[in-house]
mmCIF file with all atom_site columns, C-alpha atoms in Angstrom:
data_model
loop_
_atom_site.group_PDB
_atom_site.id
_atom_site.type_symbol
_atom_site.label_atom_id
_atom_site.label_alt_id
_atom_site.label_comp_id
_atom_site.label_asym_id
_atom_site.label_entity_id
_atom_site.label_seq_id
_atom_site.pdbx_PDB_ins_code
_atom_site.Cartn_x
_atom_site.Cartn_y
_atom_site.Cartn_z
_atom_site.occupancy
_atom_site.B_iso_or_equiv
_atom_site.pdbx_formal_charge
_atom_site.auth_seq_id
_atom_site.auth_comp_id
_atom_site.auth_asym_id
_atom_site.auth_atom_id
_atom_site.pdbx_PDB_model_num
ATOM 1   C CA . UNK A 1 1   ? -0.080 -0.063  0.052   1.00 0.00 ? 245  UNK A CA 1
ATOM 2   C CA . UNK A 1 2   ? 1.131  3.527   -0.544  1.00 0.00 ? 246  UNK A CA 1
ATOM 3   C CA . UNK A 1 3   ? 1.162  5.932   2.348   1.00 0.00 ? 247  UNK A CA 1
ATOM 4   C CA . UNK A 1 4   ? 2.001  9.112   0.584   1.00 0.00 ? 248  UNK A CA 1
ATOM 5   C CA . UNK A 1 5   ? 0.178  10.826  -2.331  1.00 0.00 ? 249  UNK A CA 1
ATOM 6   C CA . UNK A 1 6   ? 1.834  13.420  -4.484  1.00 0.00 ? 250  UNK A CA 1
ATOM 7   C CA . UNK A 1 7   ? -0.074 16.208  -6.115  1.00 0.00 ? 251  UNK A CA 1
ATOM 8   C CA . UNK A 1 8   ? -0.102 17.082  -8.927  1.00 0.00 ? 252  UNK A CA 1
ATOM 9   C CA . UNK A 1 9   ? 0.543  13.811  -10.788 1.00 0.00 ? 253  UNK A CA 1
ATOM 10  C CA . UNK A 1 10  ? 2.279  15.782  -13.580 1.00 0.00 ? 254  UNK A CA 1
ATOM 11  C CA . UNK A 1 11  ? 3.693  19.315  -13.751 1.00 0.00 ? 255  UNK A CA 1
ATOM 12  C CA . UNK A 1 12  ? 5.085  21.141  -16.771 1.00 0.00 ? 256  UNK A CA 1
ATOM 13  C CA . UNK A 1 13  ? 6.920  24.477  -16.469 1.00 0.00 ? 257  UNK A CA 1
ATOM 14  C CA . UNK A 1 14  ? 9.377  26.662  -18.260 1.00 0.00 ? 258  UNK A CA 1
ATOM 15  C CA . UNK A 1 15  ? 12.999 26.864  -17.261 1.00 0.00 ? 259  UNK A CA 1
ATOM 16  C CA . UNK A 1 16  ? 13.618 29.345  -14.623 1.00 0.00 ? 260  UNK A CA 1
ATOM 17  C CA . UNK A 1 17  ? 10.322 28.948  -13.035 1.00 0.00 ? 261  UNK A CA 1
ATOM 18  C CA . UNK A 1 18  ? 9.701  27.451  -9.549  1.00 0.00 ? 262  UNK A CA 1
ATOM 19  C CA . UNK A 1 19  ? 8.160  23.998  -9.200  1.00 0.00 ? 263  UNK A CA 1
ATOM 20  C CA . UNK A 1 20  ? 6.024  23.040  -6.177  1.00 0.00 ? 264  UNK A CA 1
ATOM 21  C CA . UNK A 1 21  ? 4.790  19.607  -5.549  1.00 0.00 ? 265  UNK A CA 1
ATOM 22  C CA . UNK A 1 22  ? 2.886  18.367  -2.586  1.00 0.00 ? 266  UNK A CA 1
ATOM 23  C CA . UNK A 1 23  ? 2.690  15.046  -0.635  1.00 0.00 ? 267  UNK A CA 1
ATOM 24  C CA . UNK A 1 24  ? -0.227 13.956  1.757   1.00 0.00 ? 268  UNK A CA 1
ATOM 25  C CA . UNK A 1 25  ? 0.077  10.956  3.992   1.00 0.00 ? 269  UNK A CA 1
ATOM 26  C CA . UNK A 1 26  ? -2.193 9.144   6.237   1.00 0.00 ? 270  UNK A CA 1
ATOM 27  C CA . UNK A 1 27  ? -0.676 8.100   9.548   1.00 0.00 ? 271  UNK A CA 1
ATOM 28  C CA . UNK A 1 28  ? 1.891  9.537   11.905  1.00 0.00 ? 272  UNK A CA 1
ATOM 29  C CA . UNK A 1 29  ? 5.323  9.558   10.722  1.00 0.00 ? 273  UNK A CA 1
ATOM 30  C CA . UNK A 1 30  ? 8.936  9.399   11.919  1.00 0.00 ? 274  UNK A CA 1
ATOM 31  C CA . UNK A 1 31  ? 10.347 11.391  9.084   1.00 0.00 ? 275  UNK A CA 1
ATOM 32  C CA . UNK A 1 32  ? 9.558  12.306  5.455   1.00 0.00 ? 276  UNK A CA 1
ATOM 33  C CA . UNK A 1 33  ? 11.940 12.000  2.570   1.00 0.00 ? 277  UNK A CA 1
ATOM 34  C CA . UNK A 1 34  ? 11.901 13.227  -0.985  1.00 0.00 ? 278  UNK A CA 1
ATOM 35  C CA . UNK A 1 35  ? 13.549 11.297  -3.835  1.00 0.00 ? 279  UNK A CA 1
ATOM 36  C CA . UNK A 1 36  ? 14.142 11.902  -7.533  1.00 0.00 ? 280  UNK A CA 1
ATOM 37  C CA . UNK A 1 37  ? 13.997 9.438   -10.328 1.00 0.00 ? 281  UNK A CA 1
ATOM 38  C CA . UNK A 1 38  ? 15.242 10.057  -13.781 1.00 0.00 ? 282  UNK A CA 1
ATOM 39  C CA . UNK A 1 39  ? 13.386 7.970   -16.399 1.00 0.00 ? 283  UNK A CA 1
ATOM 40  C CA . UNK A 1 40  ? 13.538 4.316   -15.607 1.00 0.00 ? 284  UNK A CA 1
ATOM 41  C CA . UNK A 1 41  ? 16.449 4.428   -13.409 1.00 0.00 ? 285  UNK A CA 1
ATOM 42  C CA . UNK A 1 42  ? 17.117 4.347   -9.652  1.00 0.00 ? 286  UNK A CA 1
ATOM 43  C CA . UNK A 1 43  ? 15.998 6.840   -7.149  1.00 0.00 ? 287  UNK A CA 1
ATOM 44  C CA . UNK A 1 44  ? 18.218 9.419   -5.584  1.00 0.00 ? 288  UNK A CA 1
ATOM 45  C CA . UNK A 1 45  ? 17.734 10.727  -2.142  1.00 0.00 ? 289  UNK A CA 1
ATOM 46  C CA . UNK A 1 46  ? 17.143 14.556  -2.117  1.00 0.00 ? 290  UNK A CA 1
ATOM 47  C CA . UNK A 1 47  ? 16.249 15.584  1.438   1.00 0.00 ? 291  UNK A CA 1
ATOM 48  C CA . UNK A 1 48  ? 14.973 14.311  4.686   1.00 0.00 ? 292  UNK A CA 1
ATOM 49  C CA . UNK A 1 49  ? 12.789 16.259  7.163   1.00 0.00 ? 293  UNK A CA 1
ATOM 50  C CA . UNK A 1 50  ? 11.976 14.934  10.616  1.00 0.00 ? 294  UNK A CA 1
ATOM 51  C CA . UNK A 1 51  ? 8.563  14.990  12.172  1.00 0.00 ? 295  UNK A CA 1
ATOM 52  C CA . UNK A 1 52  ? 9.737  17.764  14.680  1.00 0.00 ? 296  UNK A CA 1
ATOM 53  C CA . UNK A 1 53  ? 10.926 20.092  11.881  1.00 0.00 ? 297  UNK A CA 1
ATOM 54  C CA . UNK A 1 54  ? 8.868  22.490  9.788   1.00 0.00 ? 298  UNK A CA 1
ATOM 55  C CA . UNK A 1 55  ? 11.203 23.572  7.123   1.00 0.00 ? 299  UNK A CA 1
ATOM 56  C CA . UNK A 1 56  ? 14.419 22.476  5.490   1.00 0.00 ? 300  UNK A CA 1
ATOM 57  C CA . UNK A 1 57  ? 16.626 23.835  2.702   1.00 0.00 ? 301  UNK A CA 1
ATOM 58  C CA . UNK A 1 58  ? 19.225 22.168  0.468   1.00 0.00 ? 302  UNK A CA 1
ATOM 59  C CA . UNK A 1 59  ? 20.588 24.263  -2.347  1.00 0.00 ? 303  UNK A CA 1
ATOM 60  C CA . UNK A 1 60  ? 17.607 25.078  -4.655  1.00 0.00 ? 304  UNK A CA 1
ATOM 61  C CA . UNK A 1 61  ? 15.276 22.739  -2.638  1.00 0.00 ? 305  UNK A CA 1
ATOM 62  C CA . UNK A 1 62  ? 12.940 23.808  0.125   1.00 0.00 ? 306  UNK A CA 1
ATOM 63  C CA . UNK A 1 63  ? 10.874 21.325  2.024   1.00 0.00 ? 307  UNK A CA 1
ATOM 64  C CA . UNK A 1 64  ? 8.091  22.020  4.440   1.00 0.00 ? 308  UNK A CA 1
ATOM 65  C CA . UNK A 1 65  ? 6.183  19.688  6.738   1.00 0.00 ? 309  UNK A CA 1
ATOM 66  C CA . UNK A 1 66  ? 2.860  20.275  8.405   1.00 0.00 ? 310  UNK A CA 1
ATOM 67  C CA . UNK A 1 67  ? 2.235  17.334  10.639  1.00 0.00 ? 311  UNK A CA 1
ATOM 68  C CA . UNK A 1 68  ? -1.238 18.732  11.732  1.00 0.00 ? 312  UNK A CA 1
ATOM 69  C CA . UNK A 1 69  ? -2.395 18.509  8.044   1.00 0.00 ? 313  UNK A CA 1
ATOM 70  C CA . UNK A 1 70  ? -0.191 15.421  7.405   1.00 0.00 ? 314  UNK A CA 1
ATOM 71  C CA . UNK A 1 71  ? 1.262  17.107  4.292   1.00 0.00 ? 315  UNK A CA 1
ATOM 72  C CA . UNK A 1 72  ? 4.595  18.169  2.804   1.00 0.00 ? 316  UNK A CA 1
ATOM 73  C CA . UNK A 1 73  ? 5.644  20.273  -0.083  1.00 0.00 ? 317  UNK A CA 1
ATOM 74  C CA . UNK A 1 74  ? 8.816  20.325  -2.137  1.00 0.00 ? 318  UNK A CA 1
ATOM 75  C CA . UNK A 1 75  ? 9.834  23.509  -3.916  1.00 0.00 ? 319  UNK A CA 1
ATOM 76  C CA . UNK A 1 76  ? 12.428 23.590  -6.606  1.00 0.00 ? 320  UNK A CA 1
ATOM 77  C CA . UNK A 1 77  ? 13.451 27.267  -7.309  1.00 0.00 ? 321  UNK A CA 1
ATOM 78  C CA . UNK A 1 78  ? 14.788 28.435  -10.738 1.00 0.00 ? 322  UNK A CA 1
ATOM 79  C CA . UNK A 1 79  ? 14.230 25.052  -12.282 1.00 0.00 ? 323  UNK A CA 1
ATOM 80  C CA . UNK A 1 80  ? 16.407 23.764  -15.031 1.00 0.00 ? 324  UNK A CA 1
ATOM 81  C CA . UNK A 1 81  ? 15.789 21.317  -17.924 1.00 0.00 ? 325  UNK A CA 1
ATOM 82  C CA . UNK A 1 82  ? 17.902 18.863  -15.955 1.00 0.00 ? 326  UNK A CA 1
ATOM 83  C CA . UNK A 1 83  ? 15.402 18.922  -13.155 1.00 0.00 ? 327  UNK A CA 1
ATOM 84  C CA . UNK A 1 84  ? 12.980 16.923  -15.468 1.00 0.00 ? 328  UNK A CA 1
ATOM 85  C CA . UNK A 1 85  ? 12.355 13.714  -13.488 1.00 0.00 ? 329  UNK A CA 1
ATOM 86  C CA . UNK A 1 86  ? 9.729  12.045  -11.214 1.00 0.00 ? 330  UNK A CA 1
ATOM 87  C CA . UNK A 1 87  ? 9.619  13.117  -7.646  1.00 0.00 ? 331  UNK A CA 1
ATOM 88  C CA . UNK A 1 88  ? 8.531  10.814  -4.826  1.00 0.00 ? 332  UNK A CA 1
ATOM 89  C CA . UNK A 1 89  ? 7.816  11.418  -1.167  1.00 0.00 ? 333  UNK A CA 1
ATOM 90  C CA . UNK A 1 90  ? 8.469  8.609   1.241   1.00 0.00 ? 334  UNK A CA 1
ATOM 91  C CA . UNK A 1 91  ? 7.551  8.137   4.818   1.00 0.00 ? 335  UNK A CA 1
ATOM 92  C CA . UNK A 1 92  ? 8.160  5.688   7.720   1.00 0.00 ? 336  UNK A CA 1
ATOM 93  C CA . UNK A 1 93  ? 6.373  5.619   11.043  1.00 0.00 ? 337  UNK A CA 1
ATOM 94  C CA . UNK A 1 94  ? 9.466  4.538   13.075  1.00 0.00 ? 338  UNK A CA 1
ATOM 95  C CA . UNK A 1 95  ? 13.108 3.809   12.295  1.00 0.00 ? 339  UNK A CA 1
ATOM 96  C CA . UNK A 1 96  ? 12.272 0.125   12.109  1.00 0.00 ? 340  UNK A CA 1
ATOM 97  C CA . UNK A 1 97  ? 9.572  0.241   9.589   1.00 0.00 ? 341  UNK A CA 1
ATOM 98  C CA . UNK A 1 98  ? 9.926  0.122   5.846   1.00 0.00 ? 342  UNK A CA 1
ATOM 99  C CA . UNK A 1 99  ? 10.097 3.208   3.756   1.00 0.00 ? 343  UNK A CA 1
ATOM 100 C CA . UNK A 1 100 ? 6.689  3.604   1.962   1.00 0.00 ? 344  UNK A CA 1
ATOM 101 C CA . UNK A 1 101 ? 6.666  5.670   -1.301  1.00 0.00 ? 345  UNK A CA 1
ATOM 102 C CA . UNK A 1 102 ? 3.970  7.676   -3.014  1.00 0.00 ? 346  UNK A CA 1
ATOM 103 C CA . UNK A 1 103 ? 3.044  7.483   -6.673  1.00 0.00 ? 347  UNK A CA 1
ATOM 104 C CA . UNK A 1 104 ? 5.184  10.471  -7.592  1.00 0.00 ? 348  UNK A CA 1
ATOM 105 C CA . UNK A 1 105 ? 4.896  13.813  -9.418  1.00 0.00 ? 349  UNK A CA 1
ATOM 106 C CA . UNK A 1 106 ? 6.336  13.802  -13.037 1.00 0.00 ? 350  UNK A CA 1
ATOM 107 C CA . UNK A 1 107 ? 8.025  17.242  -13.574 1.00 0.00 ? 351  UNK A CA 1
ATOM 108 C CA . UNK A 1 108 ? 8.929  18.428  -17.019 1.00 0.00 ? 352  UNK A CA 1
ATOM 109 C CA . UNK A 1 109 ? 11.043 21.632  -17.341 1.00 0.00 ? 353  UNK A CA 1
ATOM 110 C CA . UNK A 1 110 ? 10.918 23.009  -20.833 1.00 0.00 ? 354  UNK A CA 1
ATOM 111 C CA . UNK A 1 111 ? 13.985 24.933  -21.989 1.00 0.00 ? 355  UNK A CA 1
ATOM 112 C CA . UNK B 2 1   ? 26.590 7.174   -8.730  1.00 0.00 ? 1035 UNK B CA 1
ATOM 113 C CA . UNK B 2 2   ? 25.475 5.373   -5.665  1.00 0.00 ? 1036 UNK B CA 1
ATOM 114 C CA . UNK B 2 3   ? 27.806 2.339   -5.492  1.00 0.00 ? 1037 UNK B CA 1
ATOM 115 C CA . UNK B 2 4   ? 24.751 -0.017  -5.601  1.00 0.00 ? 1038 UNK B CA 1
ATOM 116 C CA . UNK B 2 5   ? 24.878 -2.320  -8.493  1.00 0.00 ? 1039 UNK B CA 1
ATOM 117 C CA . UNK B 2 6   ? 22.166 -4.589  -9.836  1.00 0.00 ? 1040 UNK B CA 1
ATOM 118 C CA . UNK B 2 7   ? 22.371 -7.248  -12.470 1.00 0.00 ? 1041 UNK B CA 1
ATOM 119 C CA . UNK B 2 8   ? 21.145 -7.902  -14.968 1.00 0.00 ? 1042 UNK B CA 1
ATOM 120 C CA . UNK B 2 9   ? 19.731 -4.454  -16.282 1.00 0.00 ? 1043 UNK B CA 1
ATOM 121 C CA . UNK B 2 10  ? 17.040 -6.197  -18.406 1.00 0.00 ? 1044 UNK B CA 1
ATOM 122 C CA . UNK B 2 11  ? 15.598 -9.622  -18.422 1.00 0.00 ? 1045 UNK B CA 1
ATOM 123 C CA . UNK B 2 12  ? 12.742 -11.323 -20.395 1.00 0.00 ? 1046 UNK B CA 1
ATOM 124 C CA . UNK B 2 13  ? 11.075 -14.352 -19.003 1.00 0.00 ? 1047 UNK B CA 1
ATOM 125 C CA . UNK B 2 14  ? 7.938  -16.407 -19.837 1.00 0.00 ? 1048 UNK B CA 1
ATOM 126 C CA . UNK B 2 15  ? 5.095  -16.977 -17.452 1.00 0.00 ? 1049 UNK B CA 1
ATOM 127 C CA . UNK B 2 16  ? 5.774  -19.844 -14.915 1.00 0.00 ? 1050 UNK B CA 1
ATOM 128 C CA . UNK B 2 17  ? 9.566  -19.532 -15.047 1.00 0.00 ? 1051 UNK B CA 1
ATOM 129 C CA . UNK B 2 18  ? 11.799 -18.535 -12.130 1.00 0.00 ? 1052 UNK B CA 1
ATOM 130 C CA . UNK B 2 19  ? 14.251 -15.568 -11.824 1.00 0.00 ? 1053 UNK B CA 1
ATOM 131 C CA . UNK B 2 20  ? 17.050 -14.510 -9.724  1.00 0.00 ? 1054 UNK B CA 1
ATOM 132 C CA . UNK B 2 21  ? 17.968 -10.811 -9.533  1.00 0.00 ? 1055 UNK B CA 1
ATOM 133 C CA . UNK B 2 22  ? 21.185 -9.695  -7.843  1.00 0.00 ? 1056 UNK B CA 1
ATOM 134 C CA . UNK B 2 23  ? 22.312 -6.608  -5.837  1.00 0.00 ? 1057 UNK B CA 1
ATOM 135 C CA . UNK B 2 24  ? 25.652 -5.531  -4.686  1.00 0.00 ? 1058 UNK B CA 1
ATOM 136 C CA . UNK B 2 25  ? 25.303 -3.020  -1.705  1.00 0.00 ? 1059 UNK B CA 1
ATOM 137 C CA . UNK B 2 26  ? 27.198 0.143   -1.121  1.00 0.00 ? 1060 UNK B CA 1
ATOM 138 C CA . UNK B 2 27  ? 30.511 -0.506  0.925   1.00 0.00 ? 1061 UNK B CA 1
ATOM 139 C CA . UNK B 2 28  ? 29.718 -0.315  4.589   1.00 0.00 ? 1062 UNK B CA 1
ATOM 140 C CA . UNK B 2 29  ? 26.027 -1.027  4.189   1.00 0.00 ? 1063 UNK B CA 1
ATOM 141 C CA . UNK B 2 30  ? 24.586 -3.934  6.071   1.00 0.00 ? 1064 UNK B CA 1
ATOM 142 C CA . UNK B 2 31  ? 20.845 -3.373  5.166   1.00 0.00 ? 1065 UNK B CA 1
ATOM 143 C CA . UNK B 2 32  ? 19.216 -4.104  1.775   1.00 0.00 ? 1066 UNK B CA 1
ATOM 144 C CA . UNK B 2 33  ? 15.680 -3.340  0.764   1.00 0.00 ? 1067 UNK B CA 1
ATOM 145 C CA . UNK B 2 34  ? 13.936 -4.605  -2.448  1.00 0.00 ? 1068 UNK B CA 1
ATOM 146 C CA . UNK B 2 35  ? 11.276 -2.635  -4.138  1.00 0.00 ? 1069 UNK B CA 1
ATOM 147 C CA . UNK B 2 36  ? 8.912  -3.400  -7.127  1.00 0.00 ? 1070 UNK B CA 1
ATOM 148 C CA . UNK B 2 37  ? 8.016  -0.455  -9.323  1.00 0.00 ? 1071 UNK B CA 1
ATOM 149 C CA . UNK B 2 38  ? 5.214  -0.975  -11.855 1.00 0.00 ? 1072 UNK B CA 1
ATOM 150 C CA . UNK B 2 39  ? 5.103  1.601   -14.823 1.00 0.00 ? 1073 UNK B CA 1
ATOM 151 C CA . UNK B 2 40  ? 3.764  4.882   -13.652 1.00 0.00 ? 1074 UNK B CA 1
ATOM 152 C CA . UNK B 2 41  ? 3.654  3.911   -9.939  1.00 0.00 ? 1075 UNK B CA 1
ATOM 153 C CA . UNK B 2 42  ? 5.822  4.483   -6.859  1.00 0.00 ? 1076 UNK B CA 1
ATOM 154 C CA . UNK B 2 43  ? 8.121  1.772   -5.637  1.00 0.00 ? 1077 UNK B CA 1
ATOM 155 C CA . UNK B 2 44  ? 6.393  -0.910  -3.507  1.00 0.00 ? 1078 UNK B CA 1
ATOM 156 C CA . UNK B 2 45  ? 8.279  -2.484  -0.564  1.00 0.00 ? 1079 UNK B CA 1
ATOM 157 C CA . UNK B 2 46  ? 8.965  -6.192  -0.967  1.00 0.00 ? 1080 UNK B CA 1
ATOM 158 C CA . UNK B 2 47  ? 11.287 -6.983  1.957   1.00 0.00 ? 1081 UNK B CA 1
ATOM 159 C CA . UNK B 2 48  ? 14.364 -5.894  3.863   1.00 0.00 ? 1082 UNK B CA 1
ATOM 160 C CA . UNK B 2 49  ? 17.319 -7.931  4.923   1.00 0.00 ? 1083 UNK B CA 1
ATOM 161 C CA . UNK B 2 50  ? 19.677 -6.726  7.824   1.00 0.00 ? 1084 UNK B CA 1
ATOM 162 C CA . UNK B 2 51  ? 22.769 -8.786  8.574   1.00 0.00 ? 1085 UNK B CA 1
ATOM 163 C CA . UNK B 2 52  ? 21.467 -11.737 6.585   1.00 0.00 ? 1086 UNK B CA 1
ATOM 164 C CA . UNK B 2 53  ? 18.061 -11.977 8.366   1.00 0.00 ? 1087 UNK B CA 1
ATOM 165 C CA . UNK B 2 54  ? 14.711 -10.899 6.884   1.00 0.00 ? 1088 UNK B CA 1
ATOM 166 C CA . UNK B 2 55  ? 13.617 -7.823  8.738   1.00 0.00 ? 1089 UNK B CA 1
ATOM 167 C CA . UNK B 2 56  ? 10.236 -6.964  7.377   1.00 0.00 ? 1090 UNK B CA 1
ATOM 168 C CA . UNK B 2 57  ? 8.124  -7.928  4.377   1.00 0.00 ? 1091 UNK B CA 1
ATOM 169 C CA . UNK B 2 58  ? 5.442  -6.178  2.394   1.00 0.00 ? 1092 UNK B CA 1
ATOM 170 C CA . UNK B 2 59  ? 2.305  -7.539  0.872   1.00 0.00 ? 1093 UNK B CA 1
ATOM 171 C CA . UNK B 2 60  ? 4.014  -10.002 -1.601  1.00 0.00 ? 1094 UNK B CA 1
ATOM 172 C CA . UNK B 2 61  ? 3.274  -13.715 -1.959  1.00 0.00 ? 1095 UNK B CA 1
ATOM 173 C CA . UNK B 2 62  ? 5.866  -16.315 -0.698  1.00 0.00 ? 1096 UNK B CA 1
ATOM 174 C CA . UNK B 2 63  ? 7.030  -16.915 -4.195  1.00 0.00 ? 1097 UNK B CA 1
ATOM 175 C CA . UNK B 2 64  ? 8.929  -13.760 -3.768  1.00 0.00 ? 1098 UNK B CA 1
ATOM 176 C CA . UNK B 2 65  ? 12.058 -14.686 -1.702  1.00 0.00 ? 1099 UNK B CA 1
ATOM 177 C CA . UNK B 2 66  ? 15.357 -13.275 -0.913  1.00 0.00 ? 1100 UNK B CA 1
ATOM 178 C CA . UNK B 2 67  ? 18.805 -13.905 0.531   1.00 0.00 ? 1101 UNK B CA 1
ATOM 179 C CA . UNK B 2 68  ? 21.543 -11.715 1.972   1.00 0.00 ? 1102 UNK B CA 1
ATOM 180 C CA . UNK B 2 69  ? 25.194 -12.924 1.997   1.00 0.00 ? 1103 UNK B CA 1
ATOM 181 C CA . UNK B 2 70  ? 27.846 -12.315 4.548   1.00 0.00 ? 1104 UNK B CA 1
ATOM 182 C CA . UNK B 2 71  ? 29.420 -9.655  2.128   1.00 0.00 ? 1105 UNK B CA 1
ATOM 183 C CA . UNK B 2 72  ? 25.893 -7.989  2.297   1.00 0.00 ? 1106 UNK B CA 1
ATOM 184 C CA . UNK B 2 73  ? 25.090 -8.661  -1.387  1.00 0.00 ? 1107 UNK B CA 1
ATOM 185 C CA . UNK B 2 74  ? 21.643 -9.763  -1.994  1.00 0.00 ? 1108 UNK B CA 1
ATOM 186 C CA . UNK B 2 75  ? 19.354 -11.736 -4.226  1.00 0.00 ? 1109 UNK B CA 1
ATOM 187 C CA . UNK B 2 76  ? 15.732 -11.537 -5.049  1.00 0.00 ? 1110 UNK B CA 1
ATOM 188 C CA . UNK B 2 77  ? 14.032 -14.802 -6.473  1.00 0.00 ? 1111 UNK B CA 1
ATOM 189 C CA . UNK B 2 78  ? 10.758 -15.055 -7.905  1.00 0.00 ? 1112 UNK B CA 1
ATOM 190 C CA . UNK B 2 79  ? 9.072  -18.351 -8.680  1.00 0.00 ? 1113 UNK B CA 1
ATOM 191 C CA . UNK B 2 80  ? 6.196  -19.109 -10.995 1.00 0.00 ? 1114 UNK B CA 1
ATOM 192 C CA . UNK B 2 81  ? 6.331  -15.762 -12.759 1.00 0.00 ? 1115 UNK B CA 1
ATOM 193 C CA . UNK B 2 82  ? 3.095  -14.091 -13.616 1.00 0.00 ? 1116 UNK B CA 1
ATOM 194 C CA . UNK B 2 83  ? 2.470  -11.435 -16.233 1.00 0.00 ? 1117 UNK B CA 1
ATOM 195 C CA . UNK B 2 84  ? 1.879  -8.857  -13.457 1.00 0.00 ? 1118 UNK B CA 1
ATOM 196 C CA . UNK B 2 85  ? 5.398  -9.385  -12.156 1.00 0.00 ? 1119 UNK B CA 1
ATOM 197 C CA . UNK B 2 86  ? 6.529  -7.273  -15.115 1.00 0.00 ? 1120 UNK B CA 1
ATOM 198 C CA . UNK B 2 87  ? 8.148  -4.296  -13.366 1.00 0.00 ? 1121 UNK B CA 1
ATOM 199 C CA . UNK B 2 88  ? 11.400 -2.450  -12.531 1.00 0.00 ? 1122 UNK B CA 1
ATOM 200 C CA . UNK B 2 89  ? 12.900 -4.099  -9.449  1.00 0.00 ? 1123 UNK B CA 1
ATOM 201 C CA . UNK B 2 90  ? 15.008 -1.796  -7.268  1.00 0.00 ? 1124 UNK B CA 1
ATOM 202 C CA . UNK B 2 91  ? 17.405 -2.677  -4.542  1.00 0.00 ? 1125 UNK B CA 1
ATOM 203 C CA . UNK B 2 92  ? 18.464 -0.011  -2.081  1.00 0.00 ? 1126 UNK B CA 1
ATOM 204 C CA . UNK B 2 93  ? 21.233 -0.187  0.620   1.00 0.00 ? 1127 UNK B CA 1
ATOM 205 C CA . UNK B 2 94  ? 21.508 1.689   3.928   1.00 0.00 ? 1128 UNK B CA 1
ATOM 206 C CA . UNK B 2 95  ? 23.430 1.319   7.083   1.00 0.00 ? 1129 UNK B CA 1
ATOM 207 C CA . UNK B 2 96  ? 22.611 -0.086  10.392  1.00 0.00 ? 1130 UNK B CA 1
ATOM 208 C CA . UNK B 2 97  ? 18.952 -0.986  9.958   1.00 0.00 ? 1131 UNK B CA 1
ATOM 209 C CA . UNK B 2 98  ? 18.151 2.568   9.005   1.00 0.00 ? 1132 UNK B CA 1
ATOM 210 C CA . UNK B 2 99  ? 15.664 4.060   6.395   1.00 0.00 ? 1133 UNK B CA 1
ATOM 211 C CA . UNK B 2 100 ? 17.013 7.489   6.696   1.00 0.00 ? 1134 UNK B CA 1
ATOM 212 C CA . UNK B 2 101 ? 18.622 7.585   3.356   1.00 0.00 ? 1135 UNK B CA 1
ATOM 213 C CA . UNK B 2 102 ? 18.372 4.791   0.923   1.00 0.00 ? 1136 UNK B CA 1
ATOM 214 C CA . UNK B 2 103 ? 20.966 4.371   -1.827  1.00 0.00 ? 1137 UNK B CA 1
ATOM 215 C CA . UNK B 2 104 ? 19.281 2.821   -4.856  1.00 0.00 ? 1138 UNK B CA 1
ATOM 216 C CA . UNK B 2 105 ? 20.670 0.791   -7.623  1.00 0.00 ? 1139 UNK B CA 1
ATOM 217 C CA . UNK B 2 106 ? 19.627 1.538   -11.236 1.00 0.00 ? 1140 UNK B CA 1
ATOM 218 C CA . UNK B 2 107 ? 17.261 -1.535  -11.112 1.00 0.00 ? 1141 UNK B CA 1
ATOM 219 C CA . UNK B 2 108 ? 16.401 -4.614  -13.160 1.00 0.00 ? 1142 UNK B CA 1
ATOM 220 C CA . UNK B 2 109 ? 13.630 -4.242  -15.752 1.00 0.00 ? 1143 UNK B CA 1
ATOM 221 C CA . UNK B 2 110 ? 11.931 -7.546  -15.838 1.00 0.00 ? 1144 UNK B CA 1
ATOM 222 C CA . UNK B 2 111 ? 9.417  -8.417  -18.543 1.00 0.00 ? 1145 UNK B CA 1
ATOM 223 C CA . UNK B 2 112 ? 7.266  -11.427 -18.334 1.00 0.00 ? 1146 UNK B CA 1
ATOM 224 C CA . UNK B 2 113 ? 5.574  -12.683 -21.503 1.00 0.00 ? 1147 UNK B CA 1
#
């Protein structure tokens, strides 16, 4: 079963614009992570935010977490064509439980 | 480049056959997780191995089985293949039982005809 659900399913923007994608989940979490997947390849870890954190930055990435709404958002600023990929949120409810992924958002950045 | 390697990259089998997929973990990692990713979907957890013991299993039938070896490499075996088993199979390694950052291989694309 999938815990997280990303929104939108697909997003198309122009190079230089910001891209925002959202993730909603159902149960309490230990932490939430975002991963990126280029077409048909393995996933790459982008950023982790713990349940007691509200915002985190890494380069052009900004992640927010609202545990009261059970939701997270990933913002990519000044997008580039190379950011074209699928983005997944993943959660676990404790350190010992498996990481559960959502269905992902397909981002297309047009040069 | 994560240091996690999977083989083969592509595989074609027929229904009813058996398949073995292999994964070499990143150096220093003693935990490996296997995921199945159908086209257009997110990865679905199959099982996890920690220090050669199964440590959690997702909603997959017993014909999906695995092994982890003393060098922490791993195998995923699927018996009696079904058409719905066609998917990208991903392994991910991590250190010390943790899920805080998984390092994924590039996957094995399995097609069942």
